[in-house]
């Protein structure tokens, strides 16, 4: 499988259509990859946005590129 080295690390995923996502690569198969990321979303009944964990499976057909993400913080 192509993404075996990157499993468990942060990757920068660019989708067809211009969408971009920085996420942790959880699993990878020949047809799809599973990404886990945290996003700030408005929760009903609260004033502040809260961090919400998401896990998304994307097919390789809708992904343009996957590159390792390097964070200098």
Short mmCIF file of the N, C-alpha and C atoms (twelve columns), coordinates in Angstrom:
data_MODEL
# 
_entry.id   MODEL 
# 
loop_
_atom_site.group_PDB 
_atom_site.id 
_atom_site.type_symbol 
_atom_site.label_atom_id 
_atom_site.label_alt_id 
_atom_site.label_comp_id 
_atom_site.label_asym_id 
_atom_site.label_seq_id 
_atom_site.Cartn_x 
_atom_site.Cartn_y 
_atom_site.Cartn_z 
_atom_site.pdbx_PDB_model_num 
ATOM 1   N N  . UNK A 1  0.853   -1.181 0.000  1 
ATOM 2   C CA . UNK A 1  0.000   0.000  0.000  1 
ATOM 3   C C  . UNK A 1  0.899   1.244  0.000  1 
ATOM 4   N N  . UNK A 2  0.444   2.282  -0.633 1 
ATOM 5   C CA . UNK A 2  1.244   3.480  -0.860 1 
ATOM 6   C C  . UNK A 2  1.545   4.238  0.429  1 
ATOM 7   N N  . UNK A 3  0.610   4.341  1.355  1 
ATOM 8   C CA . UNK A 3  0.736   5.239  2.503  1 
ATOM 9   C C  . UNK A 3  1.181   4.544  3.790  1 
ATOM 10  N N  . UNK A 4  1.820   3.385  3.727  1 
ATOM 11  C CA . UNK A 4  2.198   2.654  4.932  1 
ATOM 12  C C  . UNK A 4  3.154   3.444  5.823  1 
ATOM 13  N N  . UNK A 5  4.096   4.198  5.250  1 
ATOM 14  C CA . UNK A 5  5.057   4.971  6.044  1 
ATOM 15  C C  . UNK A 5  4.385   6.106  6.801  1 
ATOM 16  N N  . UNK A 6  3.321   6.674  6.228  1 
ATOM 17  C CA . UNK A 6  2.680   7.855  6.806  1 
ATOM 18  C C  . UNK A 6  1.591   7.522  7.821  1 
ATOM 19  N N  . UNK A 7  1.292   6.249  8.048  1 
ATOM 20  C CA . UNK A 7  0.239   5.876  9.001  1 
ATOM 21  C C  . UNK A 7  0.568   6.411  10.393 1 
ATOM 22  N N  . UNK A 8  -0.402  7.074  11.011 1 
ATOM 23  C CA . UNK A 8  -0.226  7.616  12.351 1 
ATOM 24  C C  . UNK A 8  0.375   9.006  12.393 1 
ATOM 25  N N  . UNK A 9  0.779   9.555  11.262 1 
ATOM 26  C CA . UNK A 9  1.364   10.899 11.255 1 
ATOM 27  C C  . UNK A 9  0.434   11.881 10.553 1 
ATOM 28  N N  . UNK A 10 0.724   13.171 10.730 1 
ATOM 29  C CA . UNK A 10 -0.101  14.216 10.112 1 
ATOM 30  C C  . UNK A 10 0.249   14.358 8.640  1 
ATOM 31  N N  . UNK A 11 -0.797  14.490 7.824  1 
ATOM 32  C CA . UNK A 11 -0.618  14.664 6.384  1 
ATOM 33  C C  . UNK A 11 -1.465  15.830 5.896  1 
ATOM 34  N N  . UNK A 12 -1.020  16.439 4.812  1 
ATOM 35  C CA . UNK A 12 -1.746  17.524 4.158  1 
ATOM 36  C C  . UNK A 12 -2.408  16.921 2.923  1 
ATOM 37  N N  . UNK A 13 -3.743  16.874 2.916  1 
ATOM 38  C CA . UNK A 13 -4.490  16.237 1.833  1 
ATOM 39  C C  . UNK A 13 -5.140  17.314 0.979  1 
ATOM 40  N N  . UNK A 14 -4.892  17.262 -0.323 1 
ATOM 41  C CA . UNK A 14 -5.531  18.185 -1.262 1 
ATOM 42  C C  . UNK A 14 -6.507  17.389 -2.106 1 
ATOM 43  N N  . UNK A 15 -7.784  17.797 -2.055 1 
ATOM 44  C CA . UNK A 15 -8.840  17.108 -2.786 1 
ATOM 45  C C  . UNK A 15 -9.060  17.759 -4.138 1 
ATOM 46  N N  . UNK A 16 -9.650  17.010 -5.047 1 
ATOM 47  C CA . UNK A 16 -10.072 17.582 -6.325 1 
ATOM 48  C C  . UNK A 16 -11.225 18.514 -6.024 1 
ATOM 49  N N  . UNK A 17 -11.201 19.710 -6.557 1 
ATOM 50  C CA . UNK A 17 -12.213 20.697 -6.241 1 
ATOM 51  C C  . UNK A 17 -11.673 21.790 -5.330 1 
ATOM 52  N N  . UNK A 18 -10.411 21.658 -4.870 1 
ATOM 53  C CA . UNK A 18 -9.789  22.737 -4.114 1 
ATOM 54  C C  . UNK A 18 -9.807  22.601 -2.611 1 
ATOM 55  N N  . UNK A 19 -10.543 21.648 -2.050 1 
ATOM 56  C CA . UNK A 19 -10.596 21.486 -0.595 1 
ATOM 57  C C  . UNK A 19 -9.252  20.969 -0.085 1 
ATOM 58  N N  . UNK A 20 -8.845  21.481 1.081  1 
ATOM 59  C CA . UNK A 20 -7.568  21.104 1.679  1 
ATOM 60  C C  . UNK A 20 -7.797  20.748 3.143  1 
ATOM 61  N N  . UNK A 21 -7.076  19.746 3.635  1 
ATOM 62  C CA . UNK A 21 -7.299  19.258 4.987  1 
ATOM 63  C C  . UNK A 21 -5.986  18.772 5.575  1 
ATOM 64  N N  . UNK A 22 -5.720  19.164 6.828  1 
ATOM 65  C CA . UNK A 22 -4.576  18.633 7.572  1 
ATOM 66  C C  . UNK A 22 -5.145  17.672 8.603  1 
ATOM 67  N N  . UNK A 23 -4.744  16.398 8.499  1 
ATOM 68  C CA . UNK A 23 -5.340  15.370 9.348  1 
ATOM 69  C C  . UNK A 23 -4.318  14.289 9.647  1 
ATOM 70  N N  . UNK A 24 -4.669  13.420 10.593 1 
ATOM 71  C CA . UNK A 24 -3.841  12.265 10.909 1 
ATOM 72  C C  . UNK A 24 -4.318  11.094 10.060 1 
ATOM 73  N N  . UNK A 25 -3.390  10.420 9.410  1 
ATOM 74  C CA . UNK A 25 -3.718  9.271  8.578  1 
ATOM 75  C C  . UNK A 25 -3.883  8.051  9.477  1 
ATOM 76  N N  . UNK A 26 -5.108  7.546  9.575  1 
ATOM 77  C CA . UNK A 26 -5.418  6.448  10.488 1 
ATOM 78  C C  . UNK A 26 -5.263  5.098  9.798  1 
ATOM 79  N N  . UNK A 27 -5.818  4.967  8.585  1 
ATOM 80  C CA . UNK A 27 -5.770  3.700  7.858  1 
ATOM 81  C C  . UNK A 27 -5.696  3.979  6.369  1 
ATOM 82  N N  . UNK A 28 -5.122  3.027  5.628  1 
ATOM 83  C CA . UNK A 28 -5.024  3.175  4.182  1 
ATOM 84  C C  . UNK A 28 -5.201  1.820  3.514  1 
ATOM 85  N N  . UNK A 29 -6.008  1.804  2.460  1 
ATOM 86  C CA . UNK A 29 -6.183  0.605  1.644  1 
ATOM 87  C C  . UNK A 29 -5.851  0.971  0.204  1 
ATOM 88  N N  . UNK A 30 -6.041  0.021  -0.708 1 
ATOM 89  C CA . UNK A 30 -5.765  0.274  -2.122 1 
ATOM 90  C C  . UNK A 30 -6.743  1.289  -2.713 1 
ATOM 91  N N  . UNK A 31 -7.980  1.370  -2.162 1 
ATOM 92  C CA . UNK A 31 -9.021  2.231  -2.739 1 
ATOM 93  C C  . UNK A 31 -9.273  3.505  -1.948 1 
ATOM 94  N N  . UNK A 32 -8.980  3.521  -0.637 1 
ATOM 95  C CA . UNK A 32 -9.377  4.660  0.194  1 
ATOM 96  C C  . UNK A 32 -8.402  4.879  1.346  1 
ATOM 97  N N  . UNK A 33 -8.481  6.089  1.936  1 
ATOM 98  C CA . UNK A 33 -7.714  6.417  3.139  1 
ATOM 99  C C  . UNK A 33 -8.686  6.918  4.205  1 
ATOM 100 N N  . UNK A 34 -8.359  6.665  5.467  1 
ATOM 101 C CA . UNK A 34 -9.169  7.134  6.583  1 
ATOM 102 C C  . UNK A 34 -8.385  8.216  7.313  1 
ATOM 103 N N  . UNK A 35 -9.017  9.395  7.452  1 
ATOM 104 C CA . UNK A 35 -8.377  10.558 8.063  1 
ATOM 105 C C  . UNK A 35 -9.104  10.934 9.342  1 
ATOM 106 N N  . UNK A 36 -8.351  11.386 10.350 1 
ATOM 107 C CA . UNK A 36 -8.929  11.844 11.606 1 
ATOM 108 C C  . UNK A 36 -8.449  13.268 11.846 1 
ATOM 109 N N  . UNK A 37 -9.404  14.177 12.121 1 
ATOM 110 C CA . UNK A 37 -9.044  15.574 12.327 1 
ATOM 111 C C  . UNK A 37 -9.993  16.218 13.321 1 
ATOM 112 N N  . UNK A 38 -9.561  17.373 13.865 1 
ATOM 113 C CA . UNK A 38 -10.351 18.142 14.817 1 
ATOM 114 C C  . UNK A 38 -10.746 19.456 14.163 1 
ATOM 115 N N  . UNK A 39 -12.024 19.821 14.296 1 
ATOM 116 C CA . UNK A 39 -12.515 21.068 13.705 1 
ATOM 117 C C  . UNK A 39 -13.313 21.846 14.742 1 
ATOM 118 N N  . UNK A 40 -13.269 23.178 14.657 1 
ATOM 119 C CA . UNK A 40 -14.073 24.030 15.525 1 
ATOM 120 C C  . UNK A 40 -15.459 24.173 14.903 1 
ATOM 121 N N  . UNK A 41 -16.487 23.786 15.637 1 
ATOM 122 C CA . UNK A 41 -17.846 23.868 15.118 1 
ATOM 123 C C  . UNK A 41 -18.768 24.478 16.163 1 
ATOM 124 N N  . UNK A 42 -19.798 25.153 15.675 1 
ATOM 125 C CA . UNK A 42 -20.802 25.731 16.564 1 
ATOM 126 C C  . UNK A 42 -21.695 24.604 17.087 1 
ATOM 127 N N  . UNK A 43 -21.775 24.500 18.417 1 
ATOM 128 C CA . UNK A 43 -22.619 23.492 19.047 1 
ATOM 129 C C  . UNK A 43 -23.910 24.167 19.472 1 
ATOM 130 N N  . UNK A 44 -25.026 23.520 19.221 1 
ATOM 131 C CA . UNK A 44 -26.332 24.105 19.527 1 
ATOM 132 C C  . UNK A 44 -26.470 24.344 21.033 1 
ATOM 133 N N  . UNK A 45 -26.901 25.540 21.407 1 
ATOM 134 C CA . UNK A 45 -27.103 25.878 22.810 1 
ATOM 135 C C  . UNK A 45 -25.879 26.483 23.473 1 
ATOM 136 N N  . UNK A 46 -24.775 26.592 22.770 1 
ATOM 137 C CA . UNK A 46 -23.557 27.175 23.340 1 
ATOM 138 C C  . UNK A 46 -23.147 28.386 22.519 1 
ATOM 139 N N  . UNK A 47 -22.492 29.346 23.194 1 
ATOM 140 C CA . UNK A 47 -22.053 30.558 22.503 1 
ATOM 141 C C  . UNK A 47 -20.744 30.325 21.749 1 
ATOM 142 N N  . UNK A 48 -19.802 29.619 22.384 1 
ATOM 143 C CA . UNK A 48 -18.493 29.393 21.782 1 
ATOM 144 C C  . UNK A 48 -18.514 28.163 20.879 1 
ATOM 145 N N  . UNK A 49 -17.595 28.172 19.914 1 
ATOM 146 C CA . UNK A 49 -17.395 26.990 19.092 1 
ATOM 147 C C  . UNK A 49 -16.554 26.000 19.887 1 
ATOM 148 N N  . UNK A 50 -16.804 24.720 19.683 1 
ATOM 149 C CA . UNK A 50 -16.068 23.688 20.392 1 
ATOM 150 C C  . UNK A 50 -15.336 22.797 19.404 1 
ATOM 151 N N  . UNK A 51 -14.240 22.187 19.880 1 
ATOM 152 C CA . UNK A 51 -13.496 21.256 19.048 1 
ATOM 153 C C  . UNK A 51 -14.265 19.937 18.955 1 
ATOM 154 N N  . UNK A 52 -14.435 19.471 17.726 1 
ATOM 155 C CA . UNK A 52 -15.158 18.227 17.483 1 
ATOM 156 C C  . UNK A 52 -14.256 17.308 16.658 1 
ATOM 157 N N  . UNK A 53 -14.103 16.059 17.122 1 
ATOM 158 C CA . UNK A 53 -13.292 15.073 16.406 1 
ATOM 159 C C  . UNK A 53 -14.094 14.500 15.242 1 
ATOM 160 N N  . UNK A 54 -13.436 14.362 14.096 1 
ATOM 161 C CA . UNK A 54 -14.066 13.781 12.917 1 
ATOM 162 C C  . UNK A 54 -13.183 12.668 12.375 1 
ATOM 163 N N  . UNK A 55 -13.808 11.629 11.853 1 
ATOM 164 C CA . UNK A 55 -13.084 10.580 11.158 1 
ATOM 165 C C  . UNK A 55 -13.754 10.397 9.807  1 
ATOM 166 N N  . UNK A 56 -12.984 10.564 8.750  1 
ATOM 167 C CA . UNK A 56 -13.542 10.585 7.399  1 
ATOM 168 C C  . UNK A 56 -12.788 9.605  6.511  1 
ATOM 169 N N  . UNK A 57 -13.533 8.798  5.748  1 
ATOM 170 C CA . UNK A 57 -12.924 7.886  4.789  1 
ATOM 171 C C  . UNK A 57 -13.111 8.462  3.395  1 
ATOM 172 N N  . UNK A 58 -12.012 8.659  2.671  1 
ATOM 173 C CA . UNK A 58 -12.053 9.269  1.345  1 
ATOM 174 C C  . UNK A 58 -11.463 8.300  0.330  1 
ATOM 175 N N  . UNK A 59 -12.097 8.196  -0.823 1 
ATOM 176 C CA . UNK A 59 -11.554 7.342  -1.874 1 
ATOM 177 C C  . UNK A 59 -10.389 8.054  -2.547 1 
ATOM 178 N N  . UNK A 60 -9.465  7.284  -3.081 1 
ATOM 179 C CA . UNK A 60 -8.296  7.865  -3.724 1 
ATOM 180 C C  . UNK A 60 -8.671  8.606  -5.009 1 
ATOM 181 N N  . UNK A 61 -9.840  8.323  -5.570 1 
ATOM 182 C CA . UNK A 61 -10.283 8.993  -6.792 1 
ATOM 183 C C  . UNK A 61 -10.570 10.468 -6.552 1 
ATOM 184 N N  . UNK A 62 -10.986 10.833 -5.328 1 
ATOM 185 C CA . UNK A 62 -11.315 12.237 -5.054 1 
ATOM 186 C C  . UNK A 62 -10.161 13.011 -4.424 1 
ATOM 187 N N  . UNK A 63 -8.983  12.389 -4.297 1 
ATOM 188 C CA . UNK A 63 -7.815  13.040 -3.697 1 
ATOM 189 C C  . UNK A 63 -6.806  13.376 -4.788 1 
ATOM 190 N N  . UNK A 64 -6.314  14.622 -4.753 1 
ATOM 191 C CA . UNK A 64 -5.273  15.055 -5.692 1 
ATOM 192 C C  . UNK A 64 -3.896  14.648 -5.201 1 
ATOM 193 N N  . UNK A 65 -3.569  15.002 -3.937 1 
ATOM 194 C CA . UNK A 65 -2.249  14.677 -3.396 1 
ATOM 195 C C  . UNK A 65 -2.298  14.531 -1.878 1 
ATOM 196 N N  . UNK A 66 -1.375  13.729 -1.363 1 
ATOM 197 C CA . UNK A 66 -1.198  13.547 0.078  1 
ATOM 198 C C  . UNK A 66 0.284   13.741 0.357  1 
ATOM 199 N N  . UNK A 67 0.611   14.768 1.168  1 
ATOM 200 C CA . UNK A 67 2.006   15.041 1.502  1 
ATOM 201 C C  . UNK A 67 2.167   15.085 3.020  1 
ATOM 202 N N  . UNK A 68 3.342   14.734 3.534  1 
ATOM 203 C CA . UNK A 68 3.572   14.831 4.980  1 
ATOM 204 C C  . UNK A 68 3.458   16.284 5.435  1 
ATOM 205 N N  . UNK A 69 2.827   16.504 6.592  1 
ATOM 206 C CA . UNK A 69 2.654   17.849 7.137  1 
ATOM 207 C C  . UNK A 69 3.702   18.077 8.205  1 
ATOM 208 N N  . UNK A 70 4.465   19.157 8.055  1 
ATOM 209 C CA . UNK A 70 5.515   19.486 9.021  1 
ATOM 210 C C  . UNK A 70 5.075   20.731 9.775  1 
ATOM 211 N N  . UNK A 71 4.967   20.619 11.103 1 
ATOM 212 C CA . UNK A 71 4.529   21.722 11.946 1 
ATOM 213 C C  . UNK A 71 5.727   22.247 12.723 1 
ATOM 214 N N  . UNK A 72 6.012   23.549 12.603 1 
ATOM 215 C CA . UNK A 72 7.154   24.145 13.264 1 
ATOM 216 C C  . UNK A 72 6.804   24.824 14.578 1 
ATOM 217 N N  . UNK A 73 5.683   24.460 15.174 1 
ATOM 218 C CA . UNK A 73 5.295   25.079 16.450 1 
ATOM 219 C C  . UNK A 73 5.874   24.327 17.599 1 
# 
